[in-house]
PDB file of C-alpha atoms and ligand atoms in Angstrom:
ATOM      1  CA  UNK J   1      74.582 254.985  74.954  1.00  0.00           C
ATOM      2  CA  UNK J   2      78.400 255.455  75.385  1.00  0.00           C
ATOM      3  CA  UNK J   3      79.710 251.976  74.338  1.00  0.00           C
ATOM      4  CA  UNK J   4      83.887 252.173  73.886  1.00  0.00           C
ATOM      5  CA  UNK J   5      85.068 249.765  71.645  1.00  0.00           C
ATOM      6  CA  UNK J   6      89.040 249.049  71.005  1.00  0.00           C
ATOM      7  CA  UNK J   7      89.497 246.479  68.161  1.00  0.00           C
ATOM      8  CA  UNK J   8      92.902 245.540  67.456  1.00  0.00           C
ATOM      9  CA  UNK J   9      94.341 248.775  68.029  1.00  0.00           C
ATOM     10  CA  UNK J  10      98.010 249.394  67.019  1.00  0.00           C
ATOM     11  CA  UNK J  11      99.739 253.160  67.921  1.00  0.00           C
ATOM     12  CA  UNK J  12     103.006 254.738  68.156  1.00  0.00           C
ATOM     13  CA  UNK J  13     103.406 258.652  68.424  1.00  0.00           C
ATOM     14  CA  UNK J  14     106.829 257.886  66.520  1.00  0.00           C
ATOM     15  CA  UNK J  15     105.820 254.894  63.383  1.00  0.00           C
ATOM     16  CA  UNK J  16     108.974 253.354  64.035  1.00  0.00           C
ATOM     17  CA  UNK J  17     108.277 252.616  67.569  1.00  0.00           C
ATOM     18  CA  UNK J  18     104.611 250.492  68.615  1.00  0.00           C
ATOM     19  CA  UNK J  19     103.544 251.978  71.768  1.00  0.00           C
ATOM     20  CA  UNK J  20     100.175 249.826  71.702  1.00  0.00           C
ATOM     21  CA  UNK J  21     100.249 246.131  70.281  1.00  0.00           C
ATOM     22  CA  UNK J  22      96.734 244.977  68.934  1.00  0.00           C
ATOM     23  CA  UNK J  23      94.336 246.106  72.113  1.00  0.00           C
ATOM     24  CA  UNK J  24      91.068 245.029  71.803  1.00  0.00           C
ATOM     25  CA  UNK J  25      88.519 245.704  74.591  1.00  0.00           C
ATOM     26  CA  UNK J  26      84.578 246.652  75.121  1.00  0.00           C
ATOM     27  CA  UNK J  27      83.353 248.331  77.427  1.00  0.00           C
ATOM     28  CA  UNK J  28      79.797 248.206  77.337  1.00  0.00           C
ATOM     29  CA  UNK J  29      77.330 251.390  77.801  1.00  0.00           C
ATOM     30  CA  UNK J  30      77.125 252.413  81.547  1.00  0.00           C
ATOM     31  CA  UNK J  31      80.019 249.701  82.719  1.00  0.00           C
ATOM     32  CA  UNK J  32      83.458 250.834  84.084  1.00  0.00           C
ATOM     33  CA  UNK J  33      86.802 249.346  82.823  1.00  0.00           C
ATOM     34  CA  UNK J  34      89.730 250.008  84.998  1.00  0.00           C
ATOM     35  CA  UNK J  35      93.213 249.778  83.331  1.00  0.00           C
ATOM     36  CA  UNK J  36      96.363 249.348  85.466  1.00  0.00           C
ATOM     37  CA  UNK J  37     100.273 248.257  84.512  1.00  0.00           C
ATOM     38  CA  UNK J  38     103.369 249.554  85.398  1.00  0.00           C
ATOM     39  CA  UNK J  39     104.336 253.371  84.480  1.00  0.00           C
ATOM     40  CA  UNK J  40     105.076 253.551  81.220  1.00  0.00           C
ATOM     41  CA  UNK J  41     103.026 250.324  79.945  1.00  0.00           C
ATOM     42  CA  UNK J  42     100.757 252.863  77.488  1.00  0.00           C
ATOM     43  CA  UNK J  43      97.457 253.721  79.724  1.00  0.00           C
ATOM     44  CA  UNK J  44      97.588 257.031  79.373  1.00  0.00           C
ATOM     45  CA  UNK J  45      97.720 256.730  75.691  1.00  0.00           C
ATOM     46  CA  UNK J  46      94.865 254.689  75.051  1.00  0.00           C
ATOM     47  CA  UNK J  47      93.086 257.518  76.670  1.00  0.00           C
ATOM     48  CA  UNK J  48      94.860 260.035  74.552  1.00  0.00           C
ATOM     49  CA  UNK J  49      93.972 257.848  71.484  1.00  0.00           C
ATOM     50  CA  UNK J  50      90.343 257.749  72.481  1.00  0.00           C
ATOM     51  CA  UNK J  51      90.239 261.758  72.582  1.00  0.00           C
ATOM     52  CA  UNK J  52      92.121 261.292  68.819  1.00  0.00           C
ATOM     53  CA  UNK J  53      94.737 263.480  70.408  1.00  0.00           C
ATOM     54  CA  UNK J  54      96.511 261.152  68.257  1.00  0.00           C
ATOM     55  CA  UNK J  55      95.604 259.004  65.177  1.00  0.00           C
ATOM     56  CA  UNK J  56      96.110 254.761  65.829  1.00  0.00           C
ATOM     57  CA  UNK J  57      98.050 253.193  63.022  1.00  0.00           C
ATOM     58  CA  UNK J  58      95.748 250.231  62.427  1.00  0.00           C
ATOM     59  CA  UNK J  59      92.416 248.865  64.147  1.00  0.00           C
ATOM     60  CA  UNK J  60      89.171 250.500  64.906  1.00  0.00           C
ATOM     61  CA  UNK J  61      88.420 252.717  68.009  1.00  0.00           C
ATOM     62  CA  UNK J  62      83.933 252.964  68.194  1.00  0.00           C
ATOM     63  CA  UNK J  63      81.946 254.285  70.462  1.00  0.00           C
ATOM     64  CA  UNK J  64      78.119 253.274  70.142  1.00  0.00           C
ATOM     65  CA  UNK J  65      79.789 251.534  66.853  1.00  0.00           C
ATOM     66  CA  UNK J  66      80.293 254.388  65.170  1.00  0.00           C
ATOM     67  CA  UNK J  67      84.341 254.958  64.434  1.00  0.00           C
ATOM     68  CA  UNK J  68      85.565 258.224  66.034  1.00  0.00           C
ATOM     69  CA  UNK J  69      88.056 258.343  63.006  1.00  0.00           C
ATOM     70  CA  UNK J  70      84.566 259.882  61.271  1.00  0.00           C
ATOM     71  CA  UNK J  71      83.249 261.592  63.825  1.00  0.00           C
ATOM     72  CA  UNK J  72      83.644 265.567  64.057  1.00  0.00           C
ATOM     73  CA  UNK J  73      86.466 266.880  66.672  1.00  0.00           C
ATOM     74  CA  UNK J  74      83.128 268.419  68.445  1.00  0.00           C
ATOM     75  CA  UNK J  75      81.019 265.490  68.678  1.00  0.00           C
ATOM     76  CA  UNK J  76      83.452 263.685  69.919  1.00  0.00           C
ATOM     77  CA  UNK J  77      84.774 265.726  72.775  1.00  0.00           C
ATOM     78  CA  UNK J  78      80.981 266.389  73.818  1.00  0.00           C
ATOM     79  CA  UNK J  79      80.767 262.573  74.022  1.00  0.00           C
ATOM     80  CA  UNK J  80      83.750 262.568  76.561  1.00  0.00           C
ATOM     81  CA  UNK J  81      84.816 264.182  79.678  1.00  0.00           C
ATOM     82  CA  UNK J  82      87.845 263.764  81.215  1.00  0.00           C
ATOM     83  CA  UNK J  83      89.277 264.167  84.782  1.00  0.00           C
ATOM     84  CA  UNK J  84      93.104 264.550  84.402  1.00  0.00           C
ATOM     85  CA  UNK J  85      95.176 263.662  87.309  1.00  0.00           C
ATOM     86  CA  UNK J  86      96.215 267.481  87.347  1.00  0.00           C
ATOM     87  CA  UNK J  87      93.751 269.513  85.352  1.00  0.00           C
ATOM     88  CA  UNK J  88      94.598 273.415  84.727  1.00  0.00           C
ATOM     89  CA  UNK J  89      92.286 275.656  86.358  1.00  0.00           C
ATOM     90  CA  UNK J  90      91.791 279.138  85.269  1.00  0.00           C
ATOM     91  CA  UNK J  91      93.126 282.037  87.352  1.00  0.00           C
ATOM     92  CA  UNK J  92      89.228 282.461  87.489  1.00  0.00           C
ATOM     93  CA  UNK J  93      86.475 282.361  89.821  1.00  0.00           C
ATOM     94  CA  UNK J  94      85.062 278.631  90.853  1.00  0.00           C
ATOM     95  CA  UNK J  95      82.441 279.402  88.569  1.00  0.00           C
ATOM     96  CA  UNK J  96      83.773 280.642  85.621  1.00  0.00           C
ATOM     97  CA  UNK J  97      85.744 277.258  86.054  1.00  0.00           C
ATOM     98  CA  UNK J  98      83.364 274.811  86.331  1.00  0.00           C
ATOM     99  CA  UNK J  99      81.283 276.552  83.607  1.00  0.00           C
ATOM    100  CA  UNK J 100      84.342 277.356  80.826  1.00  0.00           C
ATOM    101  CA  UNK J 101      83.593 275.556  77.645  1.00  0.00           C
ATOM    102  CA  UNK J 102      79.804 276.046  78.199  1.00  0.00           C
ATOM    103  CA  UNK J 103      78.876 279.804  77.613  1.00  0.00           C
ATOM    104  CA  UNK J 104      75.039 279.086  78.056  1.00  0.00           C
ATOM    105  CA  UNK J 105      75.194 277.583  81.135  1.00  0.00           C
ATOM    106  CA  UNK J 106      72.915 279.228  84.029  1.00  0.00           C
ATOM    107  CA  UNK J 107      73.755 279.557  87.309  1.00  0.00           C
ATOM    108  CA  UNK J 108      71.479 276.996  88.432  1.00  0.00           C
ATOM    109  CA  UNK J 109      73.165 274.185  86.146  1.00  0.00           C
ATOM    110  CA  UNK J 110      76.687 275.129  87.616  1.00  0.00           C
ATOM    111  CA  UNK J 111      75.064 274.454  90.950  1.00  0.00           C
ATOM    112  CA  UNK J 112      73.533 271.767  90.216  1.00  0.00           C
ATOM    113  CA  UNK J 113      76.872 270.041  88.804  1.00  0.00           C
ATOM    114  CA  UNK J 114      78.976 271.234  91.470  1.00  0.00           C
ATOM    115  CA  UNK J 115      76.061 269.355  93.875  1.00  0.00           C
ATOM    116  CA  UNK J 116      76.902 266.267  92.075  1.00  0.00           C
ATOM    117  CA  UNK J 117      80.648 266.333  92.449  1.00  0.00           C
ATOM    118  CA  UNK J 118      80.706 267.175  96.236  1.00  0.00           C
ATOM    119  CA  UNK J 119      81.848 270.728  95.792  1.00  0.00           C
ATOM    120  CA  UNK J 120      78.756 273.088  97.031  1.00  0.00           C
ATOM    121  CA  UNK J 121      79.545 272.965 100.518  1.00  0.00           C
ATOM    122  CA  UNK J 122      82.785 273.692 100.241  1.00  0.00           C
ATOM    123  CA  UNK J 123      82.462 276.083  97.885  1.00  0.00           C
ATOM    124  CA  UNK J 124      79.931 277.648 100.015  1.00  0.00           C
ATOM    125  CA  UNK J 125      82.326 278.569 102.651  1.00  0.00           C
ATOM    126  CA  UNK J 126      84.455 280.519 100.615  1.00  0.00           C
ATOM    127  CA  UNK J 127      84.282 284.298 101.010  1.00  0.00           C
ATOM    128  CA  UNK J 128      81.611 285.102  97.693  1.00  0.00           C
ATOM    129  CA  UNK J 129      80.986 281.312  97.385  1.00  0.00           C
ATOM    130  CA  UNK J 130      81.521 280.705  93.158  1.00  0.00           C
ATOM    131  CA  UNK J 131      82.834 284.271  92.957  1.00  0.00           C
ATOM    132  CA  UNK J 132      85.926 283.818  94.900  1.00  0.00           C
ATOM    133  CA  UNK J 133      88.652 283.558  92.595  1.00  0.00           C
ATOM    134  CA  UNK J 134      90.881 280.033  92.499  1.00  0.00           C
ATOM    135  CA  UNK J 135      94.336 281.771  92.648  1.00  0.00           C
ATOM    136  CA  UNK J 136      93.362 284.279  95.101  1.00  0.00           C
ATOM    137  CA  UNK J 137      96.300 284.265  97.430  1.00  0.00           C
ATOM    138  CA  UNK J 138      95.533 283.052 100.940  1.00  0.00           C
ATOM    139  CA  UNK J 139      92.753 281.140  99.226  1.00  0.00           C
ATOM    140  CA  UNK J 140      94.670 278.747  97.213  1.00  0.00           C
ATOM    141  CA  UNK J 141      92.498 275.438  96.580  1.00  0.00           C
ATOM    142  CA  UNK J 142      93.940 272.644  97.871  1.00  0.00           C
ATOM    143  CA  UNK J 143      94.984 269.544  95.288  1.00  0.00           C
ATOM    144  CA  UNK J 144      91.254 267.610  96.597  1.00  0.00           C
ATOM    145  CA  UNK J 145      89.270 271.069  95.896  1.00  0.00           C
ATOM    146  CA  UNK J 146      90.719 271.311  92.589  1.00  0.00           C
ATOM    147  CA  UNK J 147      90.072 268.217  91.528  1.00  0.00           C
ATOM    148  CA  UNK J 148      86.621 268.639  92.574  1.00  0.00           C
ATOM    149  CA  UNK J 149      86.343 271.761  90.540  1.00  0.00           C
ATOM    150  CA  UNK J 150      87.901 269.882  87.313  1.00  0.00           C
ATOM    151  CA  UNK J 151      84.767 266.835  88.022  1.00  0.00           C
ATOM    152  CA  UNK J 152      82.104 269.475  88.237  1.00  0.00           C
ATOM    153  CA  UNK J 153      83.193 270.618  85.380  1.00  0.00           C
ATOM    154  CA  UNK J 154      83.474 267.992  83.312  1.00  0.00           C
ATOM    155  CA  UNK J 155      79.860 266.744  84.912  1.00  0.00           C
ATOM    156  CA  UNK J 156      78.402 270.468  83.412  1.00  0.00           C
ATOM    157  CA  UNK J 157      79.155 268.702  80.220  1.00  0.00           C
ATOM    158  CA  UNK J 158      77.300 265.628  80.699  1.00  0.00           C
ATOM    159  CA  UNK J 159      78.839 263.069  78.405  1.00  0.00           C
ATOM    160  CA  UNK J 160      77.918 259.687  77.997  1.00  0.00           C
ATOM    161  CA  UNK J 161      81.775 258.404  78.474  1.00  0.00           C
ATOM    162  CA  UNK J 162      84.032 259.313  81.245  1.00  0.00           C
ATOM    163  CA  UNK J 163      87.457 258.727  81.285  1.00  0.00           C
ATOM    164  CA  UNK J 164      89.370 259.135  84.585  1.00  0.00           C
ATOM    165  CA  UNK J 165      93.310 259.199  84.224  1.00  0.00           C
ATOM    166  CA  UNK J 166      95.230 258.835  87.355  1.00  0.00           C
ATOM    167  CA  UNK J 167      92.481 261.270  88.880  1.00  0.00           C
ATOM    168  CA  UNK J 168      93.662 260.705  92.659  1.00  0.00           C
ATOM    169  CA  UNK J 169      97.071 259.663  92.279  1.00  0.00           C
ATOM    170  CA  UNK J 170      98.564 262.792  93.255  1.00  0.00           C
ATOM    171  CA  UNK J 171      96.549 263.516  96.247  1.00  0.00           C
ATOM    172  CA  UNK J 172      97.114 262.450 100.258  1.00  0.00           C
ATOM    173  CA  UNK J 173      95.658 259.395 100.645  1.00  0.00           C
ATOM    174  CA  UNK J 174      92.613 260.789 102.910  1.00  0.00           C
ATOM    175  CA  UNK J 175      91.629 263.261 100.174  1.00  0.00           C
ATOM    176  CA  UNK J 176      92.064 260.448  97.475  1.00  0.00           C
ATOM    177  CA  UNK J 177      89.471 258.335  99.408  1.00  0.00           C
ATOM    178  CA  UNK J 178      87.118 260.886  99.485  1.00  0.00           C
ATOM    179  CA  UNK J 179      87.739 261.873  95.810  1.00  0.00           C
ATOM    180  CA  UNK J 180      87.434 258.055  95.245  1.00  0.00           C
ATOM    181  CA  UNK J 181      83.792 257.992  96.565  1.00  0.00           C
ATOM    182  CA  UNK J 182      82.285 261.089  94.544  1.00  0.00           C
ATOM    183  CA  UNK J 183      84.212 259.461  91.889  1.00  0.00           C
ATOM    184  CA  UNK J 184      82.386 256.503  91.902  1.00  0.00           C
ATOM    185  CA  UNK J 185      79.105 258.109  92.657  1.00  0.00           C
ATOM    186  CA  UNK J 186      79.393 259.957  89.420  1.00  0.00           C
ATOM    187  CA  UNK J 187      80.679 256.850  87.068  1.00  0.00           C
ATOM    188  CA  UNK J 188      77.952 254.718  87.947  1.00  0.00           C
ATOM    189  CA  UNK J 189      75.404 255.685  85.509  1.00  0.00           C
ATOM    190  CA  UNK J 190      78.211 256.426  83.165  1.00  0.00           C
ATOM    191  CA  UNK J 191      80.492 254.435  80.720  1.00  0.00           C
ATOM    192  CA  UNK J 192      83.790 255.120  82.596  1.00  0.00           C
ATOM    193  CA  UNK J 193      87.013 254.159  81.802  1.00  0.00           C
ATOM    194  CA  UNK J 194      89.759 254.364  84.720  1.00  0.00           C
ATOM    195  CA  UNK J 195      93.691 254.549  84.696  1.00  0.00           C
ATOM    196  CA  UNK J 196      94.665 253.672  87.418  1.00  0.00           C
ATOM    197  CA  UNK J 197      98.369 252.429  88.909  1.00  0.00           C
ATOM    198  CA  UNK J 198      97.461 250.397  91.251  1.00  0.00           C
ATOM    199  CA  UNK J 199      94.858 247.541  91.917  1.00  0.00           C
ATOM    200  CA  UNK J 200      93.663 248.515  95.327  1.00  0.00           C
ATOM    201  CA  UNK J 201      92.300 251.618  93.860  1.00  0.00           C
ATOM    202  CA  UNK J 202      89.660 250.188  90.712  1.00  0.00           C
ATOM    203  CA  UNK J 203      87.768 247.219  93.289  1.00  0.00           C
ATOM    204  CA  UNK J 204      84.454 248.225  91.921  1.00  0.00           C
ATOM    205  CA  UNK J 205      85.610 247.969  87.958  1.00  0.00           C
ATOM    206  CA  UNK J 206      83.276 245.782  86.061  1.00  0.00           C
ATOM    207  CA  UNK J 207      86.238 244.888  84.022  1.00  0.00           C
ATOM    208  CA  UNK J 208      90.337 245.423  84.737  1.00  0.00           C
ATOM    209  CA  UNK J 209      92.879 244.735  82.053  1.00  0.00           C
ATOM    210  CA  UNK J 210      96.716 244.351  83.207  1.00  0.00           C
ATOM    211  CA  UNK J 211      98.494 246.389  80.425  1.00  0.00           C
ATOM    212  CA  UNK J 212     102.359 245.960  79.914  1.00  0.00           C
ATOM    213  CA  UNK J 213     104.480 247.222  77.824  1.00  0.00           C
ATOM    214  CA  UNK J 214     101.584 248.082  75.551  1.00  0.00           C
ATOM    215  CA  UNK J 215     100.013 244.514  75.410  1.00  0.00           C
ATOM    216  CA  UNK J 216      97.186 243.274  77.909  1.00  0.00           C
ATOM    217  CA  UNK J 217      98.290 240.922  79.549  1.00  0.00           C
ATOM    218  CA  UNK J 218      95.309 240.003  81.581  1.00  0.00           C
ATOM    219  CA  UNK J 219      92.085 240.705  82.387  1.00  0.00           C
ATOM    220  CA  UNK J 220      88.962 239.926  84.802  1.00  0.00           C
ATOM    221  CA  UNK J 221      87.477 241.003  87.968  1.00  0.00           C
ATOM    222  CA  UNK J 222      88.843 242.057  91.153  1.00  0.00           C
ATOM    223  CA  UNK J 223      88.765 238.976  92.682  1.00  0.00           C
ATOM    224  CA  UNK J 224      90.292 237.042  89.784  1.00  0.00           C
ATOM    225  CA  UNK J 225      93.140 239.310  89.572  1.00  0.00           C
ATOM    226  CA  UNK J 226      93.600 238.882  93.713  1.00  0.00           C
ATOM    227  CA  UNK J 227      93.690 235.446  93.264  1.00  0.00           C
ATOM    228  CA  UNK J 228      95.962 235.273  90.413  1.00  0.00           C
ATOM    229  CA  UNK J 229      98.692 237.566  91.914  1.00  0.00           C
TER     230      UNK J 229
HETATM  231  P1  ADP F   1     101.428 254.983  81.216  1.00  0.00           P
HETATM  232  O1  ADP F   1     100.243 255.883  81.128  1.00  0.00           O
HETATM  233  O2  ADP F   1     101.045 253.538  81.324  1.00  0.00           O
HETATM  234  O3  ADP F   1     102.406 255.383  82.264  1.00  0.00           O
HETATM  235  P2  ADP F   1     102.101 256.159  78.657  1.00  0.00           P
HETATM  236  O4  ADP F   1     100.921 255.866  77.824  1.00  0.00           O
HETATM  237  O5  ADP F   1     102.245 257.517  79.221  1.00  0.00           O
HETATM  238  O6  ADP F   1     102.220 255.063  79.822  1.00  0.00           O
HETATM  239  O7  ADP F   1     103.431 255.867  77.836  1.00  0.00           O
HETATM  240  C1  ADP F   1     103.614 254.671  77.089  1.00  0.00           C
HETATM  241  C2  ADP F   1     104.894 254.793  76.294  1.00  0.00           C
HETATM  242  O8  ADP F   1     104.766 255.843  75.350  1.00  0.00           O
HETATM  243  C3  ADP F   1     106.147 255.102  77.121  1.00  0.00           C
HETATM  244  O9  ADP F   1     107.211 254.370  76.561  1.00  0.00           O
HETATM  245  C4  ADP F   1     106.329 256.572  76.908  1.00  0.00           C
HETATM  246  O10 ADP F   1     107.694 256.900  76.999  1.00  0.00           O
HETATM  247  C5  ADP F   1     105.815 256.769  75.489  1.00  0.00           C
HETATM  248  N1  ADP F   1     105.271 258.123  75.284  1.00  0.00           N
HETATM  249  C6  ADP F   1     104.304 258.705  76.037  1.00  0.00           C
HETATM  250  N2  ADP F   1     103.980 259.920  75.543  1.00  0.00           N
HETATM  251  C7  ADP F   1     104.781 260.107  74.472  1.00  0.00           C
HETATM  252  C8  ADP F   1     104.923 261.173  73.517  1.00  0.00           C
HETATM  253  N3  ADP F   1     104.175 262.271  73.579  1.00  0.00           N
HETATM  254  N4  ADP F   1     105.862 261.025  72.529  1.00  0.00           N
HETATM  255  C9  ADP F   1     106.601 259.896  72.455  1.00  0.00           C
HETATM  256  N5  ADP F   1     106.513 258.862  73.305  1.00  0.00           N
HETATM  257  C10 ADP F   1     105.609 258.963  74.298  1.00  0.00           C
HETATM  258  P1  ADP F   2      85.465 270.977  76.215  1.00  0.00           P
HETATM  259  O1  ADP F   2      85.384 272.464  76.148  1.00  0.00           O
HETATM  260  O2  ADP F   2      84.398 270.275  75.442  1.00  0.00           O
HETATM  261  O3  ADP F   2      85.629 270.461  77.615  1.00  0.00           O
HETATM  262  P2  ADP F   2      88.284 271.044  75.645  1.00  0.00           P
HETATM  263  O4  ADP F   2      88.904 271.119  74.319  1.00  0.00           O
HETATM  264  O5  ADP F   2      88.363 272.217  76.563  1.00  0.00           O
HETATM  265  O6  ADP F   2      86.786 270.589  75.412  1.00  0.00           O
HETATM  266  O7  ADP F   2      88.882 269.806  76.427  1.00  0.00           O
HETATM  267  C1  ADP F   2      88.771 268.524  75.897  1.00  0.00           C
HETATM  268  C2  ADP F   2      88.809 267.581  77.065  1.00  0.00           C
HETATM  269  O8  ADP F   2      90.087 267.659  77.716  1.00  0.00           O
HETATM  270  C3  ADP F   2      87.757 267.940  78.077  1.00  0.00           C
HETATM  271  O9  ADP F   2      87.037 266.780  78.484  1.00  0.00           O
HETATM  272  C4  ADP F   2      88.519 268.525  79.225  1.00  0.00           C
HETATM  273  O10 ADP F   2      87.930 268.172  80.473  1.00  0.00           O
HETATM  274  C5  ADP F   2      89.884 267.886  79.099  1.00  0.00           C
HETATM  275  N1  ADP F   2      90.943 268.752  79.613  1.00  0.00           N
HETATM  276  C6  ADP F   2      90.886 270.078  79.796  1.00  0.00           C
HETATM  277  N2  ADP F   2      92.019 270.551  80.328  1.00  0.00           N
HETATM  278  C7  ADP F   2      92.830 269.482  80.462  1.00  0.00           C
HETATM  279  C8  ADP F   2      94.157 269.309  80.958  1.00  0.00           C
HETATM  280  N3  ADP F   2      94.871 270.306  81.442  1.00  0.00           N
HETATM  281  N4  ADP F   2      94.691 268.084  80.921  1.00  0.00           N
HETATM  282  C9  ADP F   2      93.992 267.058  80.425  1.00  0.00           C
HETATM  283  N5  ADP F   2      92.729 267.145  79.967  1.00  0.00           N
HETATM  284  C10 ADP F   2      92.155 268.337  79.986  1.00  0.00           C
END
């Protein structure tokens, strides 16, 4: 499962003032849709409208065709993890991290999700491996570490729909590549939906949509986009 559905979807946090102007989109089960436009242009908040963070005004947000405006707060944030371009980590160890939100989670299953996002080895090499506290000083993560710490722990929750929002935009552009990859590792198997500023960054999307000034203004592949510039 994990089908998103936008159907003419109308939002501004103030009435007076549309932010989003009758978006429509589908992304279906296990595909990835990359949205990109110009700071500003509303990506952000059609994520933030997806998490009902916010209520739209008019139109129809579904996933698996069922609208989240009657879903439960809890079912819905079990159906979707998000990695934040800056997520807030605990002054915690790594594994109380990766494993807040889900008391019952073993040991093994915080492994096991830390495998997946790339994170074990380095993890490893800390002094007391998951133990080691994040804030410890002289062992401050660095931006990349943290953000693989935020994807394990949203992959400990296991939800059919992923959203990534400017994940790598605020790292160096070495440790964005390699973010990139486990990024794309993990969305593969998983409805994903990417914010992204620029192009260059979403070449695997199944789907892009050019948003401006809360409208979309275009849409296609890659290549069609490319072309069209
Ligand atoms: P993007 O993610 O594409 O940079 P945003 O979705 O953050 O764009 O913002 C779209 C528009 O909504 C902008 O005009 C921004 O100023 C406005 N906006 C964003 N967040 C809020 C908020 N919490 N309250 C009021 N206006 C907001
Ligand atoms: P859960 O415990 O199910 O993860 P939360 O209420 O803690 O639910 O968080 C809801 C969603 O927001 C989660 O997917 C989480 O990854 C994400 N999230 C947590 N912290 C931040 C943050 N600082 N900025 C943006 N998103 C966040």
């Amino acid at each position: 499962g994990g089908e998103v559905r936008f159907e003419h979807v109308r939002f501004g946090y103030d009435p007076d003032r549309e932010i989003l102007h009758d978006v429509s989109f589908t992304v279906p089960a296990g595909k990835t849709l990359a949205i990109v436009g110009p700071s500003g242009a509303g990506k952000s908040t059609i994520a933030r409208t997806l998490f009902r963070f916010y209520d739209i005004q008019a139109g129809r947000i579904l996933i698996d065709g069922q609208d989240i405006a009657r879903v439960t707060q809890a079912s819905l944030r079990a159906a979707i993890g998000i990695v934040p371009q800056d997520m807030v980590l605990f002054n915690d160890t790594v594994g109380y991290n990766i494993g807040y939100g889900r008391a019952d989670a073993s040991q093994a299953e915080i492994e096991q999700a830390a495998r997946a996002a790339s994170i074990h080895d380095f993890i490893m090499r800390l002094p007391q491996g998951y133990d080691t506290r994040v804030g410890e000083r002289g062992l401050k993560l660095s931006g990349g570490e943290k953000q693989r710490v935020a994807i394990a722990r949203t992959l400990l929750k296991d939800p059919p729909v992923l959203v990534l929002d400017e994940a790598t935009s605020a790292l160096d552009s070495r440790t964005e590549t390699e973010i990139q990859t486990v990024l794309r590792d993990i969305s593969r198997k998983r409805t994903t939906l990417v914010v992204a500023h620029r192009l260059s960054t979403v070449v695997d999307a199944d789907e892009i949509i050019v948003l401006d000034q809360g409208r979309i203004v275009e849409r296609g592949r890659h290549s069609d986009l490319v072309q069209a510039d």
